[in-house]
Coordinates of C-alpha atoms in Angstrom, one line a residue:
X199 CA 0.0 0.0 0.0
X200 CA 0.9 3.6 -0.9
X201 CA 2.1 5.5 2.7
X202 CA 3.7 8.9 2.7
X203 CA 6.3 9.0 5.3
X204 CA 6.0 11.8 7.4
X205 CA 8.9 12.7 10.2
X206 CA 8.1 13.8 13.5
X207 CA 8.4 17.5 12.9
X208 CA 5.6 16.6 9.9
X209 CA 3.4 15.5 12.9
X210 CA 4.1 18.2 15.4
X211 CA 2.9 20.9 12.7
X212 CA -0.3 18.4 12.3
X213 CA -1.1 18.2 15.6
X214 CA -0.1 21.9 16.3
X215 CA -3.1 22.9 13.7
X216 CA -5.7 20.9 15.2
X217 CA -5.4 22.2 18.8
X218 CA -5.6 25.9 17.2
X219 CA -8.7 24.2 15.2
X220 CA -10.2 23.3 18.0
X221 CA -9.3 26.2 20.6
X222 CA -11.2 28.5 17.9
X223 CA -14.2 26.0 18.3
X224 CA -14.0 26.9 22.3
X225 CA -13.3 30.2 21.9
X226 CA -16.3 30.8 19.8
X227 CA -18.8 29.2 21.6
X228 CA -18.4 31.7 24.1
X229 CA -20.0 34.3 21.6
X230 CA -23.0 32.0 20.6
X231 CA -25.9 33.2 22.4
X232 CA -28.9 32.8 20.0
X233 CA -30.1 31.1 17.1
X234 CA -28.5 33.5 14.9
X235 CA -25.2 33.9 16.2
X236 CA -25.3 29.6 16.3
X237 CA -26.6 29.4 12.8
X238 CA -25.5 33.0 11.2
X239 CA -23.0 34.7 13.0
X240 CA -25.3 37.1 14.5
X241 CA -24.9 38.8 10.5
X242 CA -21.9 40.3 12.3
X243 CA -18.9 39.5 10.2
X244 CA -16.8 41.9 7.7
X245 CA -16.5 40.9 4.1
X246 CA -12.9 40.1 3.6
X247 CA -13.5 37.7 6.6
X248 CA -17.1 36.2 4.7
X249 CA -15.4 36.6 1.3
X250 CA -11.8 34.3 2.5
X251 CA -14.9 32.2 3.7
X252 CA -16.5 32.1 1.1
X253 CA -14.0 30.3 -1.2
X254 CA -12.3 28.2 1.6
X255 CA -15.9 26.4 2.1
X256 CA -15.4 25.7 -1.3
X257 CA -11.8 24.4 -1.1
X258 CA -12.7 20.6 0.0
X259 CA -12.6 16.9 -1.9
X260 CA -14.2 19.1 -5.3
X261 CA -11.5 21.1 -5.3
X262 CA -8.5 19.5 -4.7
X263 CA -8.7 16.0 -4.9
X264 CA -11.3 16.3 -7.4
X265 CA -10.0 18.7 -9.6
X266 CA -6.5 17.9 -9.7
X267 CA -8.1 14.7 -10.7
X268 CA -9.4 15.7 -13.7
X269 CA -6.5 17.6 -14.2
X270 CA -4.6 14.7 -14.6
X271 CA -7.3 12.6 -16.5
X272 CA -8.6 16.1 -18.8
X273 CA -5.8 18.0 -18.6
X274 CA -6.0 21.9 -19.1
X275 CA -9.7 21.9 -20.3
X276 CA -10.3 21.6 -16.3
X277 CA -10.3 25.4 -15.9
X278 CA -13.9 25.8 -16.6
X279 CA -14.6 24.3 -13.7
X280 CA -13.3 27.8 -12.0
X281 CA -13.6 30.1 -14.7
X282 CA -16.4 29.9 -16.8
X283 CA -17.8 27.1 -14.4
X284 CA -17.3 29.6 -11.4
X285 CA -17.0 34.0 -11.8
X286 CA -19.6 35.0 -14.0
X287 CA -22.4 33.1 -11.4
X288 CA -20.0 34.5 -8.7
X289 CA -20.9 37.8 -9.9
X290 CA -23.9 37.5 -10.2
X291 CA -24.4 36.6 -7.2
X292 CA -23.1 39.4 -5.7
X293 CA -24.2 42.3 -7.8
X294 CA -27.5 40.7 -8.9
X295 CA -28.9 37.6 -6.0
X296 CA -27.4 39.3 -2.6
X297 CA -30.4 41.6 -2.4
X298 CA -32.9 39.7 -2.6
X299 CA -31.6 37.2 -0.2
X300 CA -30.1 39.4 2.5
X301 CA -33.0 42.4 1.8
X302 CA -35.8 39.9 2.5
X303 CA -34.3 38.8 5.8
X304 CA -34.3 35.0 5.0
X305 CA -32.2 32.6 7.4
X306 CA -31.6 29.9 4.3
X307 CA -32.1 29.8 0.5
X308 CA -35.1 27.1 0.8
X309 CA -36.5 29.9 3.5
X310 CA -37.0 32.2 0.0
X311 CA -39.0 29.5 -1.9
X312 CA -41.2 29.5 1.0
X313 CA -41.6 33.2 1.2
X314 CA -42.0 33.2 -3.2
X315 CA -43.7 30.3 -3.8
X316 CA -45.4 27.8 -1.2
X317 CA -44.9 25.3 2.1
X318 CA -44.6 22.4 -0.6
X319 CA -41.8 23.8 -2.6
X320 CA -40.0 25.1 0.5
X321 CA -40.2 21.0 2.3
X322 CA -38.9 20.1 -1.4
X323 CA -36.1 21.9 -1.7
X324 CA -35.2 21.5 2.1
X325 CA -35.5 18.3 2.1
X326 CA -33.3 17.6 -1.4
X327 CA -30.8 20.1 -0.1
X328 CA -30.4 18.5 2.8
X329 CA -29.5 15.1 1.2
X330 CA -27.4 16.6 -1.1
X331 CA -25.0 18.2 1.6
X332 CA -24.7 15.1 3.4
X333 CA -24.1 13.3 0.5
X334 CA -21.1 16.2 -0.5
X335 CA -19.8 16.4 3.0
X336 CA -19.5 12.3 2.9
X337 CA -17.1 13.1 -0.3
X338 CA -15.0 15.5 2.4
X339 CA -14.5 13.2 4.7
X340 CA -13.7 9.9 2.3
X341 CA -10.9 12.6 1.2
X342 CA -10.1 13.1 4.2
X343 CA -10.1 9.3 5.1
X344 CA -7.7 9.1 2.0
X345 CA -5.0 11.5 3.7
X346 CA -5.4 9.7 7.2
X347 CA -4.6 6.5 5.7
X348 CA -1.7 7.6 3.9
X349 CA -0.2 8.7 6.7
X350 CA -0.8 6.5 9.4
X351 CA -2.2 3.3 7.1
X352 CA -5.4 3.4 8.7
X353 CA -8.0 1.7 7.7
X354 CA -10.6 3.8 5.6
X355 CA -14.0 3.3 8.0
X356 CA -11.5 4.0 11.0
X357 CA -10.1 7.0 9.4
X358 CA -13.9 8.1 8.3
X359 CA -14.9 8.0 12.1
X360 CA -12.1 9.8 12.9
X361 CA -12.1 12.9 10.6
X362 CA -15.7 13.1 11.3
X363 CA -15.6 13.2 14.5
X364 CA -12.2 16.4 14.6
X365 CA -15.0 18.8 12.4
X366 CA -18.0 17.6 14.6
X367 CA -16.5 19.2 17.9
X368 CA -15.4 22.3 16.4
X369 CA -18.8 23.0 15.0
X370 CA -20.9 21.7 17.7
X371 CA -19.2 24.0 19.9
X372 CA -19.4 27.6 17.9
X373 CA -21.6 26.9 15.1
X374 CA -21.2 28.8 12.1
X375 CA -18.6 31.4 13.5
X376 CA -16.4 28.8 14.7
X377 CA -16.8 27.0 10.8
X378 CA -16.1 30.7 9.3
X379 CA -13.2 31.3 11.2
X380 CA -11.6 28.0 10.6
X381 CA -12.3 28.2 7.0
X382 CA -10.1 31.8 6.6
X383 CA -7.0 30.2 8.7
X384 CA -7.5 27.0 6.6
X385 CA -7.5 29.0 3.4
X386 CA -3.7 30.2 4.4
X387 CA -3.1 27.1 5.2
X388 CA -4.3 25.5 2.2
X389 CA -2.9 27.8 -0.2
X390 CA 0.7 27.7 2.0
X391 CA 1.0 23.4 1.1
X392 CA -0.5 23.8 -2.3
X393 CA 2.0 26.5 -3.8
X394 CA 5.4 25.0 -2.7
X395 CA 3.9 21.4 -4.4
X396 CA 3.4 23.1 -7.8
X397 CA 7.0 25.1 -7.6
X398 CA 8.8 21.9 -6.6
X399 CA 7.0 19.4 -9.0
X400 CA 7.0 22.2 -12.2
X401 CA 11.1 22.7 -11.1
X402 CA 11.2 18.1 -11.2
X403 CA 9.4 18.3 -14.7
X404 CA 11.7 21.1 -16.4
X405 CA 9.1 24.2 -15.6
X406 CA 6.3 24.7 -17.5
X407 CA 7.9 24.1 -20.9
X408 CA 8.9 20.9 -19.8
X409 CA 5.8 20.1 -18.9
X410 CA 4.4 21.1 -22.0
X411 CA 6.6 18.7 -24.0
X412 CA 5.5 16.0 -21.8
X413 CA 1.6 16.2 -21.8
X414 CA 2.0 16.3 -25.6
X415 CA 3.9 13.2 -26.0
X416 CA 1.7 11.4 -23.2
X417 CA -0.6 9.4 -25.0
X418 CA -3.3 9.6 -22.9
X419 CA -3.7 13.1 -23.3
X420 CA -2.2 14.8 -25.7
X421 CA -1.0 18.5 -27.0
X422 CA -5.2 19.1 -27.0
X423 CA -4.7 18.7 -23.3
X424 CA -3.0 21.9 -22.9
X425 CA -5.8 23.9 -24.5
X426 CA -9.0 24.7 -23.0
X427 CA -11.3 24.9 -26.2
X428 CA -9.2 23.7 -28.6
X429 CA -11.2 20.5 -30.1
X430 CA -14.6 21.1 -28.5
X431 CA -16.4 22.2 -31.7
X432 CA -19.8 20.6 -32.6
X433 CA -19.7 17.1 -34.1
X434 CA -16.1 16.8 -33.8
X435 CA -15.0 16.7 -30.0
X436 CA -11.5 15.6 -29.7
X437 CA -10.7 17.5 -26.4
X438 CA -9.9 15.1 -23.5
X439 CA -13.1 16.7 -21.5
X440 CA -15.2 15.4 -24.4
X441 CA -17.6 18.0 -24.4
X442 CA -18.8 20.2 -27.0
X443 CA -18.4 24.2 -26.8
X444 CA -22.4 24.1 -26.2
X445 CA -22.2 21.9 -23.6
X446 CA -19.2 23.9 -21.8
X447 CA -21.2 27.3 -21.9
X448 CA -24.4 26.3 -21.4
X449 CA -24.1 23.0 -19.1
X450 CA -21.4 24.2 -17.1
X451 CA -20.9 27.8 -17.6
X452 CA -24.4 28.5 -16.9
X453 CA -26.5 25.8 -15.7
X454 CA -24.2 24.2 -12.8
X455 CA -22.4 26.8 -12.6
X456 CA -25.2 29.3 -11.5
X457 CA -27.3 26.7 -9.7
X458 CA -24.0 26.3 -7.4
X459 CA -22.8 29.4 -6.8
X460 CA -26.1 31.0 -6.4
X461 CA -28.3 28.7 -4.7
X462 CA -26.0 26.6 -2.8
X463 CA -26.6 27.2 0.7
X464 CA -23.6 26.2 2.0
X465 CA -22.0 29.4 0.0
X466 CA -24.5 31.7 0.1
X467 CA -24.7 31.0 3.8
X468 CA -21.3 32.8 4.2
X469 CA -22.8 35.8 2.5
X470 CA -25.6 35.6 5.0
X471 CA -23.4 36.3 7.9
X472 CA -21.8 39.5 6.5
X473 CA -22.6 42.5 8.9
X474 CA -24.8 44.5 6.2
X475 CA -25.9 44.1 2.7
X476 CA -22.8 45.8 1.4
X477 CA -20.6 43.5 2.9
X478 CA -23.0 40.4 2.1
X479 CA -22.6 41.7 -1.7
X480 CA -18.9 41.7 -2.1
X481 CA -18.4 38.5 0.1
X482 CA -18.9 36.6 -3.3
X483 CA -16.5 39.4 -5.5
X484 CA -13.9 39.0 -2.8
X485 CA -13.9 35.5 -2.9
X486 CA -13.6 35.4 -6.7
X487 CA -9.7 37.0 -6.9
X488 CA -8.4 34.0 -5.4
X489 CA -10.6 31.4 -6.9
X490 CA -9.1 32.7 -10.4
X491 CA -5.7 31.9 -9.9
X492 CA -6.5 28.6 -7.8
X493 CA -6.4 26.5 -11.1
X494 CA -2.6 27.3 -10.8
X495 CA -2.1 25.1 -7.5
X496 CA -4.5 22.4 -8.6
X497 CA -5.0 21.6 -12.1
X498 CA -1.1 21.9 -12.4
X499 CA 0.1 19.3 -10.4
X500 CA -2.7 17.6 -11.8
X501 CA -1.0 17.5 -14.7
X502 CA 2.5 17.0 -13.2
X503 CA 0.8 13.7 -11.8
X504 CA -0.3 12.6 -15.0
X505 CA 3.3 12.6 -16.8
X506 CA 5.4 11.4 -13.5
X507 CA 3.3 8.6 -11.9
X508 CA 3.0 5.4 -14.2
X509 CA -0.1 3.8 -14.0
X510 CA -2.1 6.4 -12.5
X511 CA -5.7 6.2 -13.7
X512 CA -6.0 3.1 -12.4
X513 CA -9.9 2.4 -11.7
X514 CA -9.0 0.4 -7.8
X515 CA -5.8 0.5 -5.4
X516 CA -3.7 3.6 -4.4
X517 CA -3.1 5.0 -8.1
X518 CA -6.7 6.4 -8.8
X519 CA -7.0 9.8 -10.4
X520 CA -8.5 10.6 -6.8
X521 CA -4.7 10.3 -5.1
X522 CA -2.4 12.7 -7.3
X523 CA -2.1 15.3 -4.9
X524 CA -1.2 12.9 -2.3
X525 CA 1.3 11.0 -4.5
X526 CA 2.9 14.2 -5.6
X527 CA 3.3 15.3 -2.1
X528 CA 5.0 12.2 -0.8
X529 CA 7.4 12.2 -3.9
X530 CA 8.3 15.8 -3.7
X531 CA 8.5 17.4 -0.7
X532 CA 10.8 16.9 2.4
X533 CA 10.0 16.9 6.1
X534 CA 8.7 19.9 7.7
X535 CA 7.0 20.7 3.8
X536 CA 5.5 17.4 4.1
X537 CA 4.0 18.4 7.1
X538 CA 2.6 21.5 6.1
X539 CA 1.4 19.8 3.1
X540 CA -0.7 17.2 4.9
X541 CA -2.2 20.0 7.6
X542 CA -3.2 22.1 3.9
X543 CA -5.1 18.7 2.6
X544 CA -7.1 18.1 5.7
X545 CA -7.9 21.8 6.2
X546 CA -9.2 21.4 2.9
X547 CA -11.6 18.6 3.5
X548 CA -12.5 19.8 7.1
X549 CA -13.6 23.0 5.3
X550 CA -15.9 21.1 2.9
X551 CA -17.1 19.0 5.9
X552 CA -17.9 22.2 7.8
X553 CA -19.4 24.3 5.4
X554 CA -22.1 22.0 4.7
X555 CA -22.7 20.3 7.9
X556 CA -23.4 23.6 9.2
X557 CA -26.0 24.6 6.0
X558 CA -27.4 21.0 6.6
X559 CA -28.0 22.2 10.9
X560 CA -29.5 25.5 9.6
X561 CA -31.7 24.0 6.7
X562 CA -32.9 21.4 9.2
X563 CA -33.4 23.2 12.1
X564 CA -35.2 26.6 10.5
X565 CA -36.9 25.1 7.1
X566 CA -38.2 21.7 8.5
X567 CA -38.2 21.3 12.7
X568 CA -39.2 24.9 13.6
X569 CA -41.5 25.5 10.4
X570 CA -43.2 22.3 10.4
X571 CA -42.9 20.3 13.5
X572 CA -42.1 22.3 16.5
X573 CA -43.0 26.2 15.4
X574 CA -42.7 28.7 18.2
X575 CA -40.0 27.5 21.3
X576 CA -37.9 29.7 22.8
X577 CA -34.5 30.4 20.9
X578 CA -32.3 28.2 23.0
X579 CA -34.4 25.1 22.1
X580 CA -33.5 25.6 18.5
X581 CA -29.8 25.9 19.1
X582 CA -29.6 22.9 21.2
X583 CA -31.4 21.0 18.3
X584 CA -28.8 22.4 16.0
X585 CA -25.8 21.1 17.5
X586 CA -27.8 17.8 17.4
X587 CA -29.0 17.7 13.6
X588 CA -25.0 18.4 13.7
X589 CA -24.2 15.0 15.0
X590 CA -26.8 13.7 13.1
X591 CA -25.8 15.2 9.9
X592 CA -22.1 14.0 10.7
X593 CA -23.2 10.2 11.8
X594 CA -25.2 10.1 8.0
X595 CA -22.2 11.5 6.1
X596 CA -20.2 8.9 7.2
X597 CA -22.6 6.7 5.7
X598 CA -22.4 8.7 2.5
X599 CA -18.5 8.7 2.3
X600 CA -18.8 5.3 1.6
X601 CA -21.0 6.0 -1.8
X602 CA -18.1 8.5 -3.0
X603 CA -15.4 5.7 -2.2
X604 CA -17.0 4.1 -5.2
X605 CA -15.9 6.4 -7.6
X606 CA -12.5 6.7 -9.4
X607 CA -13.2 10.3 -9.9
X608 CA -14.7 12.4 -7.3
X609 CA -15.7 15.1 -9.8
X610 CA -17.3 13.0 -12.0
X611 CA -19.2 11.7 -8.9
X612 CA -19.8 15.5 -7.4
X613 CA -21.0 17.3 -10.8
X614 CA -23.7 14.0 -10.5
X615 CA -25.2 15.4 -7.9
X616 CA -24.6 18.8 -8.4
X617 CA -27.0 18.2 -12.0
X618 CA -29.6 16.2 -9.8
X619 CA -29.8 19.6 -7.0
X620 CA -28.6 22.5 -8.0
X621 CA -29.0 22.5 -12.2
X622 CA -33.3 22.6 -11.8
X623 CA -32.7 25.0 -8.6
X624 CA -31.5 27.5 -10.3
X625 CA -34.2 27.6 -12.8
X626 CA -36.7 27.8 -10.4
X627 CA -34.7 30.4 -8.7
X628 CA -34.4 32.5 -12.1
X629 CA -37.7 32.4 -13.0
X630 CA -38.8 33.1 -9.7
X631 CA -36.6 36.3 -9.2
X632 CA -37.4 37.9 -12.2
X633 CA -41.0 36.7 -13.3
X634 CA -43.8 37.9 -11.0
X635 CA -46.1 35.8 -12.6
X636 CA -44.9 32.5 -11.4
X637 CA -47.5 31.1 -9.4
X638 CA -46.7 28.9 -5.9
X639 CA -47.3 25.5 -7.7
X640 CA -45.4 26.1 -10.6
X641 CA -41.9 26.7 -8.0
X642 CA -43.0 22.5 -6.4
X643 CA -43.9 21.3 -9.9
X644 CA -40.8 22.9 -11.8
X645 CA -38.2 21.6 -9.3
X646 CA -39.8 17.9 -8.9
X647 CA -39.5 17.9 -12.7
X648 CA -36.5 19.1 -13.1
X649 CA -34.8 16.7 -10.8
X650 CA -36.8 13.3 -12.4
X651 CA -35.0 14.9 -15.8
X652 CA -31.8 14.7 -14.3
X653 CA -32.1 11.5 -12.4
X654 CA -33.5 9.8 -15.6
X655 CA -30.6 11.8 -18.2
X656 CA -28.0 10.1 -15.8
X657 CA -29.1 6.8 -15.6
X658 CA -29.4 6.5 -19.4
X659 CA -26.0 7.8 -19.9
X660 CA -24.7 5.4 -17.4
X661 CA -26.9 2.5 -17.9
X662 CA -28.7 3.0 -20.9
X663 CA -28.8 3.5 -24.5
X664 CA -27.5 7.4 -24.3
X665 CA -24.3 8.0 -25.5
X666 CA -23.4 11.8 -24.5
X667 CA -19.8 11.5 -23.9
X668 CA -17.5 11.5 -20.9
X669 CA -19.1 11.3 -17.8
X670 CA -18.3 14.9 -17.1
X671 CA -19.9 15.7 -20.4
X672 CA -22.8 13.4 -19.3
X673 CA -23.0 15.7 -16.4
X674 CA -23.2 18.8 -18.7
X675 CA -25.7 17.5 -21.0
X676 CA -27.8 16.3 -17.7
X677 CA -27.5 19.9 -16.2
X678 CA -29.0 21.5 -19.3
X679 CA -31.8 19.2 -19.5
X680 CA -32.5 19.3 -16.0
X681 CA -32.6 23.1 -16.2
X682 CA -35.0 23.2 -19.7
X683 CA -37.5 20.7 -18.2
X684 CA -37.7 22.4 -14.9
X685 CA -38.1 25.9 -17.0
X686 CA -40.8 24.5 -19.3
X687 CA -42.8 23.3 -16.2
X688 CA -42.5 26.4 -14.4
X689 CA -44.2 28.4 -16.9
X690 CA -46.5 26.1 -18.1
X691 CA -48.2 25.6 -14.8
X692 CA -47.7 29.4 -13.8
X693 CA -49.9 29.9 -16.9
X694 CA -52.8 27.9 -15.9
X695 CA -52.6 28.5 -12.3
X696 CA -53.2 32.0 -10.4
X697 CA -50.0 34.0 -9.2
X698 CA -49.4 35.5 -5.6
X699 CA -50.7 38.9 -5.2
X700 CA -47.8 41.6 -5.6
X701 CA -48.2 42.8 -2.3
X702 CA -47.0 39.2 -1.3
X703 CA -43.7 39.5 -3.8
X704 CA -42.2 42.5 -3.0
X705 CA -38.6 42.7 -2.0
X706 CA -38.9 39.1 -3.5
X707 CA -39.3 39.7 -7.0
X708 CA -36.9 42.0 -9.4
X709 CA -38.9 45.3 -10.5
X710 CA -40.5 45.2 -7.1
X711 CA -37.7 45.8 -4.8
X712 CA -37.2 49.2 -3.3
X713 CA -33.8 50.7 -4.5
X714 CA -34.1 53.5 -1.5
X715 CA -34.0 50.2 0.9
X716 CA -30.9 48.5 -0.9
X717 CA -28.9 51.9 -1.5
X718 CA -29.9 52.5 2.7
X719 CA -27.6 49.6 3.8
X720 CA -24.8 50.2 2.0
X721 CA -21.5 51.1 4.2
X722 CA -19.8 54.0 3.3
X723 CA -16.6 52.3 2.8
X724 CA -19.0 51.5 -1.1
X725 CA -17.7 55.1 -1.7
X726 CA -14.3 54.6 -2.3
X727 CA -14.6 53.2 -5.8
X728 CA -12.8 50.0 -5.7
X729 CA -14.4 48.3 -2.6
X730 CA -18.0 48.9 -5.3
X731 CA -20.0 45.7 -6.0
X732 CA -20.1 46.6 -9.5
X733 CA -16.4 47.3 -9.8
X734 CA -14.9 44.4 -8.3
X735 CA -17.6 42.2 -10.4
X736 CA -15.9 44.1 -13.8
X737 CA -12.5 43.6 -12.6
X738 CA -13.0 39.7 -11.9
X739 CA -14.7 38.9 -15.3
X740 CA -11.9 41.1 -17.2
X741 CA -9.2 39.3 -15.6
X742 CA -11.2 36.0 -16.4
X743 CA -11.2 36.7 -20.5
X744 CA -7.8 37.6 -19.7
X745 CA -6.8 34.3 -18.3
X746 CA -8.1 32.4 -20.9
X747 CA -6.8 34.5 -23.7
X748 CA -3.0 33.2 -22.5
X749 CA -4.1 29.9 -23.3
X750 CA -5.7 30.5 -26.5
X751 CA -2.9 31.9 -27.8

């Protein structure tokens, strides 16, 4: 078996982090003394602290595991996943989705449908949303399994149990503070092991030229791995991703990429707990400086992996696309690197683990106990149930991380789901925000469509006669139809049903919020002209065409 060999001074750094891990978990909980300081932060928190949040919730098994993988296995191509899969929704989310959410006062996302549509659409989406994160935290924590067993040669269910159990007591203790916290210090943390292994393994491949040469002459990729849209025209995909250009923009560029970013709770939850609207609004533009330049950390080694570790790909064992990173660290960096290494890989995973354990305790507690089965106890009762739908969330991702050990890919496994959840969100969420005529059965109707479409696209691809490419194009092509079907429900049933008064919609629906309430919470600071919404939303999507135009040409 694989083990990377880690000195004592590697340990000491390890076990050094987790005591300041869990001290922030005490010290927090001395701050929680309501529902909305356990579940929000009391909305309390500056923006550079929400924004580092932000994009460290998102740093887990997806991103680093995951992506390197299909780094390794796609090559180059795997930038959409942050670019065009990632800013534009990012900014959109903050100029565009931040009012409605933080303006209306809602404590979730699902908490909006129930305020737009209807009690059955809300329990839908709750419910779904909360299977979902379980089922994504479970991917965290078999990466983090991975990692465990590396370096101690655990066994995998031991080394489940025991990463489940380090992020359990630091958010059971401070809730979503204690989570937000973490997640800034892990982003340091992360970003301090990930930048050495991509200097170290481009310096053991001869820099990026060398690596260059070698992708091209590596049969299993290829000189098309090194360009992002290079061979993804229609009718004749020869790309390594194996998608179109159509699926690539409209699957993952729009579709998943939007239904993440802006309905994904356990992002938008870090907006949430910004201290105004302001702040709340440039936690997402914030966030998307450093997620531009991540692919250089990830995708990278990724490829580094691919041209200096024979046989990986493998679909069993210790040489899956899933253990790149973990290879590349073992092979490349010495003691005291190694260490920091191995504390920047399970920051990473105990950030994913957090960020939507504590989305699945909010989701749970507000949208389904207090709303449906005990309304109206005192504050404290809902905070001692939070801490345990906590455990309880915890004990059924450990369950889940069994599913993800399954997969040879974790991305192709985590853009599954995100096609089943998020894809026919986000056109219920579109159509919602900017059509007032959608009527409360059409939001139920349009989601429980949308879903079956993706369910069914996916277990055709898989299982059946449909051929739509790789699974990650599979996952494209599953997004869009989720999104169409849920779309073409929405309005069909808003047309034959009757629509909420407009009284009902207001700071809900676009054309029927009050500017003079949005421009009121705005903090002054919005007057110097680069800390503007609109400005840093312009700046990220001009560096993002910029990005791309080096590897076009």
């Amino acid at each position: 078996m694989f083990r990377i060999h880690a000195g004592v001074a590697d340990y000491a750094i390890l076990a050094a982090y987790f005591v300041v891990v869990l001290g922030i978990g005490f010290m927090a909980r001395r701050y929680v003394h309501t529902g909305l300081d356990f579940f929000l932060s009391g909305r309390s928190l500056p923006a550079w602290i929400t924004g580092l949040a932000f994009i460290a919730a998102n740093l887990g098994a997806l991103e680093i595991l995951g992506l390197a993988a299909n780094g390794a296995k796609y090559g180059v191509a795997t930038v959409h996943f942050y670019w065009i899969g990632a800013i534009p929704a990012m900014v959109f989310l903050g100029i565009v989705m931040m009012p409605f959410y933080y303006g209306s006062k809602v404590r979730s996302v699902p908490e909006y449908l129930r305020l737009r549509f209807n009690d059955a659409t809300h329990v839908l989406n709750s419910a779904s949303f909360a299977v979902a994160t379980v089922l994504i935290a479970g991917v965290n924590l078999f990466a983090m399994a991975l990692v465990i067993r590396l370096l101690l040669g655990w066994p995998i269910p031991i080394s489940i149990v025991l990463a489940a159990a380090i992020v359990l007591v630091y958010i059971t203790l401070g809730g979503l503070s204690s989570a937000i916290y973490n997640e800034v210090l892990q982003f340091f943390v992360i970003m301090a092991a990930l930048v050495p292994l991509t200097i170290v393994g481009l310096k053991a491949v001869g820099g990026w030229s060398g690596l260059q040469d070698k992708v091209t002459n590596q049969k299993a990729l290829g000189a098309l791995a090194l360009h992002p849209w290079r061979g993804t025209g229609i009718a004749h995909v020869t790309n390594p991703i194996g998608a179109n250009w159509i699926a690539i923009v409209f699957g993952l560029g729009f579709v998943l990429s939007f239904g993440y970013w802006t309905t994904n709770f356990a992002e938008v939850q870090r907006a949430l707990a910004a201290k105004n609207l302001s702040a709340a609004r440039r936690t997402p533009l914030i966030g998307a400086f450093p997620k531009l330049l991540i692919p250089f950390v990830v995708v990278i080694p990724g490829l580094i992996a691919a041209v200096t570790v024979k046989g990986l790909g493998a679909k069993t064992g210790d040489l899956q696309f899933n253990n790149a990173i973990p290879i590349l660290v073992s092979r490349y960096l010495p003691t005291g690197m190694l260490g920091i290494a191995i504390t920047g890989l399970l920051a990473a995973f105990m950030a994913g683990v957090a960020a939507n354990v504590t989305s699945f305790n909010t989701v749970v507690s507000y949208d389904l106990w207090q709303a449906y089965v005990r309304k109206d106890k005192p504050d404290q009762y809902y905070v001692r149930f939070g801490r345990i739908a906590t455990v309880v969330g915890v004990v059924i991702a450990i369950g889940t991380a069994f599913i993800a050990a399954g997969f040879n890919s974790m991305m192709d496994y985590i853009q599954a789901l995100f096609s089943f959840f998020n894809a026919p969100l986000f056109a219920t969420f579109i159509i919602a925000m900017f059509w007032r005529r959608a009527t409360p059965w059409a939001g139920f109707w349009g989601l429980l469509s949308g879903t079956a479409a993706a369910i069914a696209t996916h277990f055709l691809q898989s299982r059946g006669p449909l051929d739509l490419g790789s699974p990650v194009a599979a996952d494209f092509w599953g997004a869009a139809v989720a999104f169409v079907v849920d779309a073409v429900v929405t309005v069909g049933v808003s047309l034959a049903t009757r629509p909420k008064p407009e009284s009902e919609l207001r700071g809900l629906v676009y054309g029927l919020t009050s500017t003079e309430d949005i421009s009121a919470e705005r903090d002054p600071a919005e007057r110097v002209w680069w800390r503007r919404p609109a400005v840093l939303g312009g700046i990220a999507l001009t560096l993002t065409a910029l990005l791309y135009l080096v590897f076009v040409f």
